């Protein structure tokens, strides 16, 4: 019986620890540790904010446009876990990576069959040729099956963009090079993809959007991030930019002051 009891304890620990293991072992960072300014990260005496959402994409862009940056994500498939365990797991993950906010959701993926080993003990009696009686026990196991609901868990971790560093994103957006996936999606080979437009900035009020592709600024062709960085080296705060973007396959030119 003792052996079986220990087995059940071990199984219980494994099941209760799945959520922690799942979030931590599947975390994919997007940047090296401490890549951003120190003020961007969670302080040692701070607690991260853990937010459960139903629409992960909408919350992702809402946080991004409010001067936050995603530093990585984590996802795994598992059974139903108490929200307290999920929050505790993500809180630990945030503290480990310096994230100030984690948003997460779960999606039902189906019902699966799980197995559990249940011990049972048999008592055996032996009579010797001299009439003495002795007994011994043996422990065996039987397999029980049970159904469990399974879910895809996904979470994104965010840091903040400190106010003193926001000028680096003037006139109010962040950009990246087009990936092969982007080129196929937007049917555009060259340009800089606007990833995020920050709230209440010149870019915001000029109605630039995530997904716009910058191809020209003031007559200078922008084929890549390097072209954009070369352009801003000669720009001055207060300049007026005439930015040509491709949106939904159509070119559009907007006038944006280079400032925050």
Coordinates of C-alpha atoms in Angstrom, one line a residue:
X1 CA 0.0 0.0 0.0
X2 CA 2.8 2.4 0.8
X3 CA 4.2 2.1 -2.7
X4 CA 0.9 2.8 -4.3
X5 CA 0.3 5.8 -2.0
X6 CA 3.6 7.3 -3.1
X7 CA 2.6 6.8 -6.7
X8 CA -0.6 8.7 -6.2
X9 CA 1.2 11.6 -4.5
X10 CA 3.7 11.8 -7.4
X11 CA 0.9 11.7 -10.0
X12 CA -0.9 14.5 -8.1
X13 CA 2.3 16.7 -8.0
X14 CA 2.8 16.1 -11.7
X15 CA -0.7 17.1 -12.7
X16 CA -0.7 20.2 -10.5
X17 CA 2.6 21.3 -11.9
X18 CA 1.7 20.9 -15.6
X19 CA 0.6 24.5 -15.9
X20 CA 3.8 25.9 -14.5
X21 CA 5.9 23.6 -16.6
X22 CA 3.9 24.3 -19.7
X23 CA 4.1 28.1 -19.5
X24 CA 7.8 28.1 -18.5
X25 CA 9.2 25.5 -20.8
X26 CA 7.4 26.8 -23.9
X27 CA 8.3 30.5 -23.4
X28 CA 9.9 32.0 -26.5
X29 CA 11.7 35.3 -26.0
X30 CA 11.8 37.8 -28.8
X31 CA 14.8 39.7 -27.5
X32 CA 17.9 39.1 -25.4
X33 CA 17.6 39.6 -21.7
X34 CA 17.9 43.3 -20.7
X35 CA 17.9 44.4 -24.3
X36 CA 15.8 47.5 -23.5
X37 CA 16.5 50.3 -21.0
X38 CA 16.3 49.2 -17.4
X39 CA 13.2 51.3 -16.7
X40 CA 11.3 49.2 -19.2
X41 CA 11.3 46.1 -17.0
X42 CA 9.5 45.1 -13.8
X43 CA 11.3 46.2 -10.6
X44 CA 12.2 43.7 -7.9
X45 CA 9.5 45.1 -5.5
X46 CA 6.8 45.3 -8.2
X47 CA 4.1 42.8 -9.0
X48 CA 3.1 42.1 -12.7
X49 CA -0.4 42.5 -13.9
X50 CA -2.0 39.3 -15.2
X51 CA -5.0 39.7 -17.5
X52 CA -7.3 37.0 -18.8
X53 CA -8.8 37.9 -22.2
X54 CA -11.2 36.4 -24.7
X55 CA -9.7 38.2 -27.7
X56 CA -5.9 38.0 -27.5
X57 CA -5.2 39.8 -30.7
X58 CA -7.3 42.9 -29.8
X59 CA -5.7 43.2 -26.4
X60 CA -2.3 42.7 -27.9
X61 CA -2.6 45.7 -30.2
X62 CA -4.4 47.7 -27.5
X63 CA -1.4 47.3 -25.1
X64 CA 1.1 47.8 -27.9
X65 CA -0.3 51.1 -29.0
X66 CA -0.4 52.3 -25.3
X67 CA 3.4 52.3 -25.2
X68 CA 4.1 48.7 -24.3
X69 CA 6.3 46.2 -26.1
X70 CA 5.8 42.4 -26.3
X71 CA 9.0 40.6 -25.4
X72 CA 7.8 37.0 -26.0
X73 CA 5.0 34.5 -25.8
X74 CA 4.3 31.1 -24.4
X75 CA 1.8 28.4 -25.4
X76 CA 0.9 24.8 -24.6
X77 CA -1.9 22.3 -24.6
X78 CA -3.2 21.0 -21.3
X79 CA -6.1 20.1 -19.1
X80 CA -8.3 22.5 -17.2
X81 CA -6.4 24.4 -14.5
X82 CA -7.6 26.6 -11.7
X83 CA -7.1 30.3 -12.5
X84 CA -5.1 30.7 -9.3
X85 CA -2.5 28.3 -10.7
X86 CA -2.4 30.0 -14.1
X87 CA -2.0 33.5 -12.5
X88 CA 0.7 32.2 -10.2
X89 CA 2.6 30.6 -13.1
X90 CA 2.5 33.6 -15.3
X91 CA 3.4 35.9 -12.3
X92 CA 6.6 33.8 -11.8
X93 CA 7.3 33.9 -15.6
X94 CA 6.9 37.7 -15.6
X95 CA 9.3 38.1 -12.7
X96 CA 11.8 35.9 -14.3
X97 CA 11.8 37.9 -17.5
X98 CA 11.1 41.4 -16.1
X99 CA 7.6 41.6 -17.8
X100 CA 5.1 44.1 -16.3
X101 CA 2.0 42.6 -17.9
X102 CA 1.0 39.2 -19.1
X103 CA -2.2 38.6 -21.1
X104 CA -3.5 35.1 -21.6
X105 CA -6.4 33.1 -23.0
X106 CA -7.4 29.5 -23.4
X107 CA -9.3 27.8 -26.2
X108 CA -11.1 24.4 -25.9
X109 CA -9.5 21.8 -28.3
X110 CA -11.5 18.7 -27.4
X111 CA -11.9 15.9 -24.9
X112 CA -9.1 13.3 -24.6
X113 CA -8.6 10.0 -22.8
X114 CA -6.2 9.9 -19.9
X115 CA -4.9 7.0 -18.0
X116 CA -4.2 6.5 -14.3
X117 CA -2.5 3.5 -12.6
X118 CA -4.4 2.4 -9.5
X119 CA -2.6 0.0 -7.0
X120 CA -4.3 -3.0 -5.4
X121 CA -2.8 -5.3 -2.8
X122 CA -3.3 -9.1 -2.5
X123 CA -2.6 -11.2 0.6
X124 CA -1.2 -14.6 0.1
X125 CA -1.3 -17.4 2.8
X126 CA 1.3 -20.2 2.8
X127 CA 1.0 -23.4 4.9
X128 CA 4.3 -25.2 5.5
X129 CA 4.6 -29.0 5.5
X130 CA 4.9 -28.7 9.3
X131 CA 1.6 -26.9 9.6
X132 CA 2.8 -23.4 10.3
X133 CA 1.0 -20.6 8.5
X134 CA 2.7 -17.5 7.0
X135 CA 1.4 -14.7 4.9
X136 CA 2.8 -12.1 2.5
X137 CA 1.4 -9.4 0.3
X138 CA 2.0 -8.3 -3.3
X139 CA 1.0 -5.0 -5.0
X140 CA -0.1 -4.9 -8.6
X141 CA -1.6 -2.1 -10.7
X142 CA -4.6 -1.7 -12.9
X143 CA -5.2 0.9 -15.5
X144 CA -8.2 3.2 -15.3
X145 CA -9.2 5.5 -18.1
X146 CA -11.0 8.8 -17.8
X147 CA -11.9 11.7 -20.1
X148 CA -10.4 15.2 -19.7
X149 CA -11.1 18.4 -21.5
X150 CA -8.1 19.9 -23.1
X151 CA -7.3 23.5 -24.0
X152 CA -4.7 25.5 -25.9
X153 CA -3.2 28.1 -23.5
X154 CA -1.4 31.1 -24.9
X155 CA 0.1 34.2 -23.2
X156 CA 2.1 37.3 -24.2
X157 CA 4.5 39.2 -21.9
X158 CA 4.9 42.9 -22.1
X159 CA 7.3 45.6 -20.8
X160 CA 6.7 49.3 -21.0
X161 CA 8.4 52.0 -23.2
X162 CA 9.6 54.7 -20.7
X163 CA 8.5 58.2 -21.4
X164 CA 12.1 59.4 -21.7
X165 CA 12.7 56.9 -24.5
X166 CA 9.6 57.5 -26.6
X167 CA 11.2 60.2 -28.7
X168 CA 13.1 57.3 -30.4
X169 CA 9.8 56.3 -31.9
X170 CA 8.9 59.7 -33.4
X171 CA 6.6 60.5 -35.2
X172 CA 4.8 57.8 -33.3
X173 CA 5.3 54.3 -34.8
X174 CA 7.6 51.3 -34.7
X175 CA 8.7 49.5 -37.9
X176 CA 10.3 46.3 -39.1
X177 CA 11.5 44.7 -42.3
X178 CA 9.0 42.7 -44.3
X179 CA 9.3 39.0 -43.7
X180 CA 8.5 36.4 -46.4
X181 CA 5.2 35.9 -44.7
X182 CA 4.5 39.6 -44.8
X183 CA 5.5 39.8 -48.5
X184 CA 3.0 37.0 -49.3
X185 CA 0.3 38.6 -47.2
X186 CA 0.6 42.2 -48.4
X187 CA 1.8 41.3 -51.9
X188 CA 4.7 43.8 -51.5
X189 CA 8.4 43.1 -51.6
X190 CA 10.0 46.3 -50.4
X191 CA 9.3 48.9 -47.8
X192 CA 9.1 49.1 -44.0
X193 CA 6.1 47.6 -42.2
X194 CA 4.5 49.7 -39.5
X195 CA 4.1 47.4 -36.6
X196 CA 2.5 49.7 -34.0
X197 CA 1.1 53.2 -34.1
X198 CA 1.2 54.8 -30.6
X199 CA -1.8 56.6 -29.2
X200 CA -2.0 60.4 -29.4
X201 CA 1.1 60.9 -31.5
X202 CA 1.4 62.7 -34.9
X203 CA 1.3 59.3 -36.7
X204 CA -1.9 58.4 -34.8
X205 CA -3.6 61.7 -35.8
X206 CA -2.4 61.3 -39.4
X207 CA -4.3 58.0 -39.5
X208 CA -1.4 55.7 -40.1
X209 CA -2.1 52.1 -39.2
X210 CA -0.5 48.8 -38.3
X211 CA 0.1 47.1 -41.6
X212 CA 0.8 50.2 -43.6
X213 CA 4.1 49.8 -45.6
X214 CA 6.3 52.9 -45.9
X215 CA 7.8 53.1 -49.4
X216 CA 8.9 56.8 -49.6
X217 CA 9.5 59.8 -47.3
X218 CA 10.0 63.2 -48.8
X219 CA 11.1 61.7 -52.1
X220 CA 13.5 59.2 -50.6
X221 CA 12.8 55.6 -51.4
X222 CA 12.4 53.4 -48.4
X223 CA 13.1 49.7 -49.3
X224 CA 14.1 48.5 -45.8
X225 CA 14.6 49.5 -42.2
X226 CA 18.2 50.5 -43.1
X227 CA 16.9 53.0 -45.6
X228 CA 14.5 54.4 -42.9
X229 CA 17.3 54.7 -40.3
X230 CA 19.6 56.4 -42.9
X231 CA 16.8 58.9 -43.6
X232 CA 16.2 59.9 -39.9
X233 CA 19.9 60.5 -39.4
X234 CA 19.5 63.6 -41.5
X235 CA 16.1 64.6 -40.1
X236 CA 15.4 67.2 -37.4
X237 CA 12.7 67.4 -34.9
X238 CA 10.0 69.7 -36.3
X239 CA 10.5 68.6 -39.9
X240 CA 7.4 67.8 -42.0
X241 CA 7.4 64.3 -43.5
X242 CA 5.4 63.4 -46.6
X243 CA 5.1 59.7 -46.1
X244 CA 3.9 57.4 -48.9
X245 CA 2.5 54.1 -47.7
X246 CA 0.9 51.1 -49.3
X247 CA -2.4 50.1 -47.7
X248 CA -4.6 47.4 -49.1
X249 CA -2.6 47.5 -52.3
X250 CA -3.1 51.2 -52.8
X251 CA -0.6 54.0 -52.4
X252 CA -1.5 56.8 -50.0
X253 CA 0.6 59.9 -49.0
X254 CA 0.1 61.5 -45.6
X255 CA 1.8 64.5 -44.0
X256 CA 3.3 64.0 -40.6
X257 CA 5.3 66.3 -38.4
X258 CA 8.5 64.6 -37.1
X259 CA 8.0 65.0 -33.4
X260 CA 6.0 63.5 -30.5

